[in-house]
Coordinates of N, CA, C and O in Angstrom, one line a residue:
X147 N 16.6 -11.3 -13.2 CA 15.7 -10.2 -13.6 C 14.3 -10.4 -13.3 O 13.5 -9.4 -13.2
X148 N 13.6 -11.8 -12.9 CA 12.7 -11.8 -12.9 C 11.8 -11.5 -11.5 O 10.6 -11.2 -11.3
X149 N 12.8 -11.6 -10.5 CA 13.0 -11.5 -9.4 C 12.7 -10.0 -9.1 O 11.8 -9.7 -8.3
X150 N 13.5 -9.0 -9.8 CA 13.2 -7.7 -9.6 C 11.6 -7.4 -10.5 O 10.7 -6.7 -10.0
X151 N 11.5 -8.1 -11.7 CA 10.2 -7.5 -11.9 C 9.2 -8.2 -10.9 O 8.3 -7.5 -10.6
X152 N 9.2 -9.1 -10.6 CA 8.4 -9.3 -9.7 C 8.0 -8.8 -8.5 O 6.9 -9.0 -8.1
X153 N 9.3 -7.8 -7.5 CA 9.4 -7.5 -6.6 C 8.4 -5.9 -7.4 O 7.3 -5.6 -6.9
X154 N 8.8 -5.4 -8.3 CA 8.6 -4.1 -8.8 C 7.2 -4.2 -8.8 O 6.6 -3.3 -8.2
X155 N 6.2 -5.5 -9.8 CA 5.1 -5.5 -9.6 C 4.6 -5.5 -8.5 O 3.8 -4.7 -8.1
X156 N 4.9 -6.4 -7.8 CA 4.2 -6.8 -5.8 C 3.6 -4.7 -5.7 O 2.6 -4.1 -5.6
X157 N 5.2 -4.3 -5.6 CA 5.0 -3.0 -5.1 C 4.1 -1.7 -5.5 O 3.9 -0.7 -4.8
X158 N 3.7 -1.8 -7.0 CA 2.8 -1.1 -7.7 C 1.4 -1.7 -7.5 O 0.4 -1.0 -7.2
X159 N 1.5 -3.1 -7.7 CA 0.2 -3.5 -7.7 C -0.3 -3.4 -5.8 O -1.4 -3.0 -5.4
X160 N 0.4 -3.7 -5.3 CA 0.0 -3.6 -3.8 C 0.1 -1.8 -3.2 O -0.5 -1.5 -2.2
X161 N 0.7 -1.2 -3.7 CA 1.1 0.4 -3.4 C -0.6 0.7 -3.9 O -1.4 1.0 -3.1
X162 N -0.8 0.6 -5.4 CA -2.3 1.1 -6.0 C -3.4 0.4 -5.2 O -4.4 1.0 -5.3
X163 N -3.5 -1.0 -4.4 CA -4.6 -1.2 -4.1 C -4.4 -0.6 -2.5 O -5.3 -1.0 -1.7
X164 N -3.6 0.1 -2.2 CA -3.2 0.4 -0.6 C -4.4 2.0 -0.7 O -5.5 2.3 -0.2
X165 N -3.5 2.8 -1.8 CA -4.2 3.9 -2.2 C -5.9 3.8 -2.7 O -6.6 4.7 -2.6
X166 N -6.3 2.7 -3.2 CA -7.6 3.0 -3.4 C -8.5 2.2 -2.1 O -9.7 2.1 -2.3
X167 N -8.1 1.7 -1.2 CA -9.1 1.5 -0.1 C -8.8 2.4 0.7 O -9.7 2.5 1.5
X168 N -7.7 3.4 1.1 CA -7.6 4.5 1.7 C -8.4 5.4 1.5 O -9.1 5.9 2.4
X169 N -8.4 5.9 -0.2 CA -9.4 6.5 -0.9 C -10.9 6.3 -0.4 O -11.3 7.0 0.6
X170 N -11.7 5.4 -1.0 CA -12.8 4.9 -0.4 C -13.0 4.5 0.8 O -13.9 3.6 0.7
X171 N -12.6 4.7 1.8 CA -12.5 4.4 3.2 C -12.6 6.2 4.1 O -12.9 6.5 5.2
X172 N -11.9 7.0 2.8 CA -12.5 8.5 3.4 C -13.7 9.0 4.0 O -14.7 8.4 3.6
X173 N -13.8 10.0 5.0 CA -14.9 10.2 5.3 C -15.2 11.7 4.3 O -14.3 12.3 3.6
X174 N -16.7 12.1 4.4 CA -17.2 13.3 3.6 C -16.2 14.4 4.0 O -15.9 14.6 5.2
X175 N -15.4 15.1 2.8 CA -13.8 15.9 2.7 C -15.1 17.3 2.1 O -14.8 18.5 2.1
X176 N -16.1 17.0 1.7 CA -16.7 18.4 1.1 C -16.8 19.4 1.8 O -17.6 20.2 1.3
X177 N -16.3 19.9 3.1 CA -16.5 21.0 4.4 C -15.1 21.3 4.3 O -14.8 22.4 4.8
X178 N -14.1 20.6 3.8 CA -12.5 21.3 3.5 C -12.3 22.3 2.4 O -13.2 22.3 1.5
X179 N -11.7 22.9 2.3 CA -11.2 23.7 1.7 C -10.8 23.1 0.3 O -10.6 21.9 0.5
X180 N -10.5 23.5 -1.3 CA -9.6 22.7 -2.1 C -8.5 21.6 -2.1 O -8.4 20.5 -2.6
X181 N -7.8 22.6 -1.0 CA -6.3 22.8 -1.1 C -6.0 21.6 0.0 O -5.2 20.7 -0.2
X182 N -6.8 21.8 1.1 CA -6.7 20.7 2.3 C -7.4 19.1 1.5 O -7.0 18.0 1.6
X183 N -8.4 19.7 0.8 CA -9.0 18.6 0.5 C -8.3 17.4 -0.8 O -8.1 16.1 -0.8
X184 N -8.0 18.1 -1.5 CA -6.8 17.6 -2.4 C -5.6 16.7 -1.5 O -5.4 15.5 -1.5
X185 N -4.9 17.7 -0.7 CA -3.6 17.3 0.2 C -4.2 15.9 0.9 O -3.5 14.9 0.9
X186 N -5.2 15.9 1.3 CA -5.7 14.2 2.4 C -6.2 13.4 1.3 O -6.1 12.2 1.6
X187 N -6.5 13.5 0.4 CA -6.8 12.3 -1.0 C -5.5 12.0 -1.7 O -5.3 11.1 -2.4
X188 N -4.6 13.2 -1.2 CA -3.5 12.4 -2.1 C -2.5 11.3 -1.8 O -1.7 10.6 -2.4
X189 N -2.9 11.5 0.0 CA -1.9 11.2 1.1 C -2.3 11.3 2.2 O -3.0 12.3 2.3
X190 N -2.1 10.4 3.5 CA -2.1 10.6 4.8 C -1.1 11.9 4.9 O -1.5 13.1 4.9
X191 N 0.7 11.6 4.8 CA 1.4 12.8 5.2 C 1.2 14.0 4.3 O 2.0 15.0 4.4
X192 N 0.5 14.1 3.6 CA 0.1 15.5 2.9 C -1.0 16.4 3.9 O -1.0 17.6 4.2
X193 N -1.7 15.5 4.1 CA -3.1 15.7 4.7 C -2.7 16.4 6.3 O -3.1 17.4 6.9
X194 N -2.1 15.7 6.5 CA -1.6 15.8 8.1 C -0.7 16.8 8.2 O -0.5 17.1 9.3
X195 N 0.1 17.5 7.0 CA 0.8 18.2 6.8 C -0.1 20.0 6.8 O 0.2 21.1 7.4
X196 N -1.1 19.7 6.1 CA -2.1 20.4 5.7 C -2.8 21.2 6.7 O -2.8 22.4 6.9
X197 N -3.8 19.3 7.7 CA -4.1 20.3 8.9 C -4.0 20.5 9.5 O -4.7 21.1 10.2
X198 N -2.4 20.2 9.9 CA -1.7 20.6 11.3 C -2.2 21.9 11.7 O -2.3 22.9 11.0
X199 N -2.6 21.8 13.4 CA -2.6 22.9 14.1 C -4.3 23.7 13.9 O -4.6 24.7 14.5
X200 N -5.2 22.8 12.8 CA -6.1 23.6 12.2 C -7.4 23.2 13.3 O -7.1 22.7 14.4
X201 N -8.6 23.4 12.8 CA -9.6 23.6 14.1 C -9.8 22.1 14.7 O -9.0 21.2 14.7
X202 N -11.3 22.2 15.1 CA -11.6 20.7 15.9 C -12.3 19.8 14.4 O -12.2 18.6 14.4
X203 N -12.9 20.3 13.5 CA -13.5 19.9 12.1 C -12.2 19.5 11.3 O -12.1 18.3 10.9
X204 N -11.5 20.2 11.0 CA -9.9 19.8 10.4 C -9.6 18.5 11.3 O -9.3 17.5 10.6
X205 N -9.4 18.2 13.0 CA -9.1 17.4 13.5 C -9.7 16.6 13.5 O -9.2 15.6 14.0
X206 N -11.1 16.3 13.0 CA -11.5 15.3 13.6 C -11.8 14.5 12.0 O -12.3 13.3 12.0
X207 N -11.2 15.3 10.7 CA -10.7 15.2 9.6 C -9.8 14.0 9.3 O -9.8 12.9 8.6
X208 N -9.0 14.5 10.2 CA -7.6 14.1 10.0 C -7.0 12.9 11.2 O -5.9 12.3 11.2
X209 N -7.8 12.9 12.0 CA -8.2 11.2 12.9 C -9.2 10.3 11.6 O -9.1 9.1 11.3
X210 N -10.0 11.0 11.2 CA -10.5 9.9 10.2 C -9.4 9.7 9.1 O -9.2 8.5 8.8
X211 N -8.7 10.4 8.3 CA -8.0 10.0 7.5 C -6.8 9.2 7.9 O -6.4 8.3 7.1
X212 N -6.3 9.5 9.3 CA -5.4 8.1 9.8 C -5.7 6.5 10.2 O -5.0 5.5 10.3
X213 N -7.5 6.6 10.4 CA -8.2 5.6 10.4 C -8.5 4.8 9.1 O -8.6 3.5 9.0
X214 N -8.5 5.5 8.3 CA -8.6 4.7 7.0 C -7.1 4.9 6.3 O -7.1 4.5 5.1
X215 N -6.2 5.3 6.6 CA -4.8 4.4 6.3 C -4.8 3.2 6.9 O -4.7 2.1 6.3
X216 N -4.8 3.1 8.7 CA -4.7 2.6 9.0 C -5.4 1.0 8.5 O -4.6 0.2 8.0
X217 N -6.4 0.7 8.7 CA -7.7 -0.3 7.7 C -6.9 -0.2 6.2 O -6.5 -1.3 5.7
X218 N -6.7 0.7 5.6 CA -5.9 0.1 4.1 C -4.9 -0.6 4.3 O -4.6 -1.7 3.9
X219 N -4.2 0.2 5.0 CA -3.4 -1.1 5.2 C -3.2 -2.6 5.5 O -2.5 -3.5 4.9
X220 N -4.3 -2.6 6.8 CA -4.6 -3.8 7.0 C -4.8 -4.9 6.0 O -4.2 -6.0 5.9
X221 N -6.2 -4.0 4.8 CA -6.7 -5.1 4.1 C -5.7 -5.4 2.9 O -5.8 -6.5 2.3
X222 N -4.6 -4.3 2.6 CA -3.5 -4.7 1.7 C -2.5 -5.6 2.7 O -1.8 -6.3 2.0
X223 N -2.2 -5.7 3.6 CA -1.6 -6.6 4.4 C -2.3 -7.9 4.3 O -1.7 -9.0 4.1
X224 N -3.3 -7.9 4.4 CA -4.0 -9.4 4.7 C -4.0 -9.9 3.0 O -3.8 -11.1 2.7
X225 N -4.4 -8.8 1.8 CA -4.2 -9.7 0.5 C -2.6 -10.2 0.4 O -2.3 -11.4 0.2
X226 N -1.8 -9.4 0.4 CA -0.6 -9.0 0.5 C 0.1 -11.1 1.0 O 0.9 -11.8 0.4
X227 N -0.8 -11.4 2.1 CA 0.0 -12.8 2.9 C -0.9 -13.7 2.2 O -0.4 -14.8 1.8
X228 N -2.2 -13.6 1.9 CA -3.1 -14.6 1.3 C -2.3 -14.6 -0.2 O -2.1 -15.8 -0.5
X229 N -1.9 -13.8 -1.0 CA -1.0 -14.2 -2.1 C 0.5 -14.7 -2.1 O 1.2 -15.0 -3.0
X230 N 0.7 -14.7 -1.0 CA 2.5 -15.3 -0.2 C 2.1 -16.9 -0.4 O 2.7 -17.7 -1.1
X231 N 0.5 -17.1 0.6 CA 0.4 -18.2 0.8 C 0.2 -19.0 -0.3 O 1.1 -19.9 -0.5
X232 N -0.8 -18.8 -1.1 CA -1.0 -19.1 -2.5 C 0.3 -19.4 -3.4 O 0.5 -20.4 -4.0
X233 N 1.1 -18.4 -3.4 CA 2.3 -18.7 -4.4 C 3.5 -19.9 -3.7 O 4.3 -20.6 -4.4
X234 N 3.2 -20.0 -2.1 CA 3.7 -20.9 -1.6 C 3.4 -22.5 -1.7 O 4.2 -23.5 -1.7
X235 N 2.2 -22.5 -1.7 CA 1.6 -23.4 -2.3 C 1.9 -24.0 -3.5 O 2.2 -25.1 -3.7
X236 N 1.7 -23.1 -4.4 CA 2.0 -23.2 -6.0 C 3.7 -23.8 -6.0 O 4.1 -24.9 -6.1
X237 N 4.2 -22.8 -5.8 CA 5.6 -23.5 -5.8 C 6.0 -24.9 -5.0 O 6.9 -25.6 -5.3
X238 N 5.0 -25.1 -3.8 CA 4.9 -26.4 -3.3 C 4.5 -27.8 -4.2 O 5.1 -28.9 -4.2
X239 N 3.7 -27.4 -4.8 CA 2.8 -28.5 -6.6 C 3.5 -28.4 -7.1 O 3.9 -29.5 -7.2
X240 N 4.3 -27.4 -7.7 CA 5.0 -27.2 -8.8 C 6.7 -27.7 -9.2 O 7.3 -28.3 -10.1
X241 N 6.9 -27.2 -8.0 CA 8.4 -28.4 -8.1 C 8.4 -29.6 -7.4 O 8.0 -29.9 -6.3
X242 N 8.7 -30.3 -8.1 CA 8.9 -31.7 -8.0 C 10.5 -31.9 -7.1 O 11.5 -31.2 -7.1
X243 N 10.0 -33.0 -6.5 CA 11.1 -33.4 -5.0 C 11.7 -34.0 -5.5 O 11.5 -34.6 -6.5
X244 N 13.0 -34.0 -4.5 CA 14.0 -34.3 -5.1 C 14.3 -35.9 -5.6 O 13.8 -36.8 -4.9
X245 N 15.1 -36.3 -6.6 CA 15.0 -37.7 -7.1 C 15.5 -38.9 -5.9 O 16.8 -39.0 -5.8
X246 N 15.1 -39.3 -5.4 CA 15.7 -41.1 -4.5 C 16.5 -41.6 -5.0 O 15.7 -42.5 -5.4
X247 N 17.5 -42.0 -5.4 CA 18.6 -42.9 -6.1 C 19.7 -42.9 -5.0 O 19.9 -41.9 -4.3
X248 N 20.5 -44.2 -4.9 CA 21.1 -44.5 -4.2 C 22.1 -43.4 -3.7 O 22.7 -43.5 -2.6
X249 N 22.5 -42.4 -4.7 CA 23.3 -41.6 -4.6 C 22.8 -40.2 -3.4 O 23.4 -39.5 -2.7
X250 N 21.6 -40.4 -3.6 CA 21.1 -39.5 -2.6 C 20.3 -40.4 -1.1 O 19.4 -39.9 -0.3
X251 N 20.9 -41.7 -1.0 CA 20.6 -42.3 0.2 C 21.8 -42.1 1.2 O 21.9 -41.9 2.5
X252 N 22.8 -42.1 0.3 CA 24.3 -42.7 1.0 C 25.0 -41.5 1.7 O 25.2 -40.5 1.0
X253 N 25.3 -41.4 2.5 CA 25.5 -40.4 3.0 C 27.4 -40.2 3.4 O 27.8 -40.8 4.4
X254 N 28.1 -39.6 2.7 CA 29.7 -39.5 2.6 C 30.5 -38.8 3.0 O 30.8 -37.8 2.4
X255 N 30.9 -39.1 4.0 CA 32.0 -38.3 5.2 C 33.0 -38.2 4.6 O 33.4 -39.0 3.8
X256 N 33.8 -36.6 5.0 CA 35.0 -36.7 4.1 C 36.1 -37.1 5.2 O 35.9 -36.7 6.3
X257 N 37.4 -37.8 4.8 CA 38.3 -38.3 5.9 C 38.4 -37.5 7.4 O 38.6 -36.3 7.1
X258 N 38.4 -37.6 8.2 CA 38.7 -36.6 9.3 C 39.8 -36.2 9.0 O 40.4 -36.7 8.0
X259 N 40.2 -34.9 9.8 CA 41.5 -34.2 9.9 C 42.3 -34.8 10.8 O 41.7 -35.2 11.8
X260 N 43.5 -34.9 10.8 CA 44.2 -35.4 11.9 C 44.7 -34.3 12.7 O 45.2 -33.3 12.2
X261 N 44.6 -34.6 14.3 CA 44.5 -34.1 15.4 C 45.5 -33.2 15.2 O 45.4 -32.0 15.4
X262 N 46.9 -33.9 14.8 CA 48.4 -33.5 15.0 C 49.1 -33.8 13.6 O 48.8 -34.7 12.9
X263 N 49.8 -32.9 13.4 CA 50.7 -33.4 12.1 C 52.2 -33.7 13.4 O 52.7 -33.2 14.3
X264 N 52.3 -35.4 12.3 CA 53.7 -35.6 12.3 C 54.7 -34.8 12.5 O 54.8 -33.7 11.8
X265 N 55.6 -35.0 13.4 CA 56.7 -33.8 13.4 C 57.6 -34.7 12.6 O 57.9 -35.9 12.9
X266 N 58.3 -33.7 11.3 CA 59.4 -34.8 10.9 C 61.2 -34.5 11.3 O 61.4 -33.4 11.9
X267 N 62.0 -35.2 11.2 CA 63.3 -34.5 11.7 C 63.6 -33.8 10.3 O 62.9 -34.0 9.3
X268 N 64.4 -33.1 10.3 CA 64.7 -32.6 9.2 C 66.5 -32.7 8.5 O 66.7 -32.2 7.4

């Protein structure tokens, strides 16, 4: 179980910081309309959905709004491995190796198989 909440957290807490540097990475949306303007804050495919097909100011819109997915992403990628590394680490400190005792020197082959079974008469 712990395994799933952990996977669940990674994905909220890394999904909310993906969305708020996309957010803040927007360029000035006050020359859009509500409705467009809403649709690209809430989402790259909303947005894009939005201004499909719309003028050169909508386009040049909506190349910035794939620009700053793009960069959020990144910088949620780059926290995203810097906390892989860190927990890698930690779990590196953290568990203790394994114990040395003769039982773990000795190394125990199990009998070979024989090539051929005996044929017996019957």
């Amino acid at each position: 179980m712990s395994y799933e909440l952990g996977v669940a957290l990674g994905i909220a807490v890394l999904g909310t910081l993906q969305a708020m540097f996309y957010r803040s990475s927007l360029p000035d949306l006050s020359a859009l309309p509500d409705h467009a303007r809403t649709a690209v804050v809430e989402s790259l495919a909303a947005g894009s959905h939005v201004l499909a097909g719309a003028g050169d100011q909508e386009a040049q819109v909506l190349a910035a709004a794939r620009n700053a997915f793009a960069q959020s992403m990144q910088v949620t990628s780059t926290i995203a491995a810097v906390l892989l590394v860190v927990a890698g680490v930690i779990a590196w400190k953290a568990v203790p190796p394994p114990r040395a005792g003769p039982e773990r020197l000795t190394v125990r082959r199990a009998p070979a198989a024989p090539t051929s079974w005996p044929v017996t008469g019957g």
